[in-house]
mmCIF file of C-alpha atoms in Angstrom:
data_model
loop_
_atom_site.group_PDB
_atom_site.id
_atom_site.type_symbol
_atom_site.label_atom_id
_atom_site.label_comp_id
_atom_site.label_asym_id
_atom_site.label_seq_id
_atom_site.Cartn_x
_atom_site.Cartn_y
_atom_site.Cartn_z
ATOM 1 C CA MET O 20 2.313 13.143 -20.951
ATOM 2 C CA GLY O 21 1.942 10.501 -18.217
ATOM 3 C CA MET O 22 -1.292 9.026 -17.226
ATOM 4 C CA PHE O 23 -3.481 12.071 -17.976
ATOM 5 C CA SER O 24 -4.309 13.380 -21.448
ATOM 6 C CA GLU O 25 -4.277 17.145 -20.462
ATOM 7 C CA SER O 26 -3.077 19.009 -17.485
ATOM 8 C CA GLY O 27 -6.460 20.392 -16.344
ATOM 9 C CA SER O 28 -8.356 17.228 -16.959
ATOM 10 C CA GLN O 29 -11.089 15.744 -14.786
ATOM 11 C CA GLU O 30 -8.874 12.746 -14.205
ATOM 12 C CA ILE O 31 -6.438 14.972 -12.285
ATOM 13 C CA ASP O 32 -9.269 16.329 -10.162
ATOM 14 C CA ILE O 33 -10.531 12.816 -9.445
ATOM 15 C CA VAL O 34 -7.032 11.616 -8.385
ATOM 16 C CA LYS O 35 -6.567 14.705 -6.205
ATOM 17 C CA GLU O 36 -9.902 13.955 -4.488
ATOM 18 C CA MET O 37 -8.932 10.338 -3.988
ATOM 19 C CA ALA O 38 -5.584 11.395 -2.501
ATOM 20 C CA GLU O 39 -7.206 13.956 -0.175
ATOM 21 C CA GLY O 40 -9.751 11.381 1.004
ATOM 22 C CA LEU O 41 -6.992 8.848 1.736
ATOM 23 C CA GLY O 42 -4.893 11.396 3.488
ATOM 24 C CA SER O 43 -7.780 12.630 5.529
ATOM 25 C CA GLN O 44 -8.710 9.177 6.680
ATOM 26 C CA GLY O 45 -5.117 8.494 7.563
ATOM 27 C CA ALA O 46 -4.915 11.648 9.647
ATOM 28 C CA LYS O 47 -8.066 10.582 11.406
ATOM 29 C CA ILE O 48 -6.580 7.193 12.265
ATOM 30 C CA GLU O 49 -3.381 8.915 13.579
ATOM 31 C CA GLU O 50 -5.438 11.323 15.721
ATOM 32 C CA LEU O 51 -7.420 8.329 17.232
ATOM 33 C CA LEU O 52 -4.258 6.387 17.826
ATOM 34 C CA GLU O 53 -2.732 9.259 19.605
ATOM 35 C CA LYS O 54 -5.836 9.618 21.861
ATOM 36 C CA ALA O 55 -5.645 5.859 22.553
ATOM 37 C CA HIS O 56 -2.040 6.150 23.586
ATOM 38 C CA THR O 57 -2.775 9.008 25.877
ATOM 39 C CA ALA O 58 -5.629 7.085 27.396
ATOM 40 C CA GLU O 59 -3.376 4.091 27.714
ATOM 41 C CA ASP O 60 -0.758 6.211 29.583
ATOM 42 C CA ARG O 61 -3.490 7.339 32.016
ATOM 43 C CA VAL O 62 -4.588 3.715 32.551
ATOM 44 C CA ASN O 63 -1.001 2.600 33.162
ATOM 45 C CA THR O 64 -0.446 5.452 35.699
ATOM 46 C CA LEU O 65 -3.650 4.453 37.564
ATOM 47 C CA LEU O 66 -2.734 0.766 37.456
ATOM 48 C CA ALA O 67 0.779 1.614 38.867
ATOM 49 C CA CYS O 68 -0.797 3.481 41.672
ATOM 50 C CA TYR O 69 -3.396 0.738 42.304
ATOM 51 C CA HIS O 70 -0.570 -1.862 42.503
ATOM 52 C CA GLY O 71 1.512 0.428 44.796
ATOM 53 C CA ASN O 72 4.228 1.009 42.136
ATOM 54 C CA GLY O 73 3.448 4.579 41.396
ATOM 55 C CA SER O 74 4.026 7.859 43.225
ATOM 56 C CA CYS O 75 0.440 8.640 44.142
ATOM 57 C CA ASP O 76 -1.250 10.233 47.143
ATOM 58 C CA ARG O 77 -3.834 7.447 47.390
ATOM 59 C CA ILE O 78 -4.850 4.213 45.700
ATOM 60 C CA PRO O 79 -7.317 4.894 42.888
ATOM 61 C CA ASP O 80 -10.789 3.409 42.879
ATOM 62 C CA VAL O 81 -11.250 0.422 40.646
ATOM 63 C CA SER O 82 -14.289 2.026 38.972
ATOM 64 C CA LYS O 83 -12.028 5.005 38.011
ATOM 65 C CA ILE O 84 -9.451 2.616 36.436
ATOM 66 C CA ASN O 85 -12.183 0.748 34.626
ATOM 67 C CA ASP O 86 -13.632 4.023 33.235
ATOM 68 C CA SER O 87 -10.243 4.938 31.849
ATOM 69 C CA ILE O 88 -9.908 1.443 30.365
ATOM 70 C CA ARG O 89 -13.267 1.831 28.701
ATOM 71 C CA GLU O 90 -12.205 5.223 27.268
ATOM 72 C CA TYR O 91 -9.041 3.605 25.955
ATOM 73 C CA ASN O 92 -11.032 0.685 24.381
ATOM 74 C CA ARG O 93 -13.427 3.233 22.734
ATOM 75 C CA TYR O 94 -10.514 4.976 21.037
ATOM 76 C CA VAL O 95 -9.169 1.584 19.826
ATOM 77 C CA ASP O 96 -12.653 0.665 18.517
ATOM 78 C CA LYS O 97 -12.851 3.970 16.652
ATOM 79 C CA ALA O 98 -9.340 3.481 15.234
ATOM 80 C CA GLU O 99 -10.326 -0.011 14.033
ATOM 81 C CA ASP O 100 -13.395 1.395 12.321
ATOM 82 C CA ALA O 101 -11.428 4.201 10.710
ATOM 83 C CA LEU O 102 -8.815 1.671 9.505
ATOM 84 C CA ARG O 103 -11.601 -0.402 7.876
ATOM 85 C CA TRP O 104 -12.852 2.732 6.101
ATOM 86 C CA LEU O 105 -9.348 3.465 4.952
ATOM 87 C CA LEU O 106 -8.959 -0.035 3.478
ATOM 88 C CA ILE O 107 -12.394 0.339 1.780
ATOM 89 C CA GLN O 108 -11.237 3.675 0.262
ATOM 90 C CA ARG O 109 -8.036 2.116 -0.894
ATOM 91 C CA GLU O 110 -9.921 -0.740 -2.575
ATOM 92 C CA ALA O 111 -12.169 1.782 -4.287
ATOM 93 C CA CYS O 112 -9.028 3.619 -5.497
ATOM 94 C CA GLY O 113 -7.670 0.472 -6.989
ATOM 95 C CA PHE O 114 -5.099 -0.480 -4.346
ATOM 96 C CA ARG O 115 -5.294 -4.279 -3.989
ATOM 97 C CA THR O 116 -2.604 -4.913 -1.365
ATOM 98 C CA HIS O 117 -2.634 -3.444 2.135
ATOM 99 C CA ARG O 118 0.446 -4.873 3.777
ATOM 100 C CA ASN O 119 1.985 -1.568 4.607
ATOM 101 C CA VAL O 120 -1.191 -0.005 6.101
ATOM 102 C CA ASN O 121 -1.045 -2.177 9.245
ATOM 103 C CA PHE O 122 2.626 -1.197 9.597
ATOM 104 C CA HIS O 123 1.866 2.492 9.417
ATOM 105 C CA TYR O 124 -1.275 2.338 11.509
ATOM 106 C CA PRO O 125 -0.759 -0.379 14.174
ATOM 107 C CA ILE O 126 -3.992 -0.820 16.153
ATOM 108 C CA PRO O 127 -3.212 -1.745 19.784
ATOM 109 C CA SER O 128 -5.041 -4.497 21.655
ATOM 110 C CA LYS O 129 -7.992 -3.695 23.896
ATOM 111 C CA MET O 130 -7.548 -3.861 27.673
ATOM 112 C CA LYS O 131 -9.557 -6.029 30.026
ATOM 113 C CA LEU O 132 -11.440 -4.454 32.846
ATOM 114 C CA ILE O 133 -10.346 -5.086 36.399
ATOM 115 C CA ALA O 134 -12.594 -7.260 38.476
ATOM 116 C CA GLN O 135 -14.089 -5.600 41.504
#
C-alpha cells in the first residue's frame, strides 16, 4: 500500500498540497532569477558602452546605469527572500537537508553602484 492507508485519503491531499506549494515557490524563484539575469545583461550592456567597449551611439549616463543596477539588485533581493521561504516550506514538509537547493537555485551576487 505504500505510505498511505487508502487511495483517496487526506494524507494524499496533504502531500499534493505540499508538493504544489514547493513547486510554486520554486517556479517563483526561477522567474525572479530569469528577471535578474535579464537585468544583469542590461547592466553589462550599459557598462560596456560606458567603458567604450560596446557598439553604442553614445555613452550612457551614470544615473541610468545605477538605476539598472538597482533594478538587478531588487530582483536578487526578491530571489533571496523567495529562496528563504522555500527553505522554510521544505523544513515544514520534513526535509532536513538543503544541499541541492542552492545548486538548483543559485542566487547571484549583488552589484555595486558606480560612483558619480
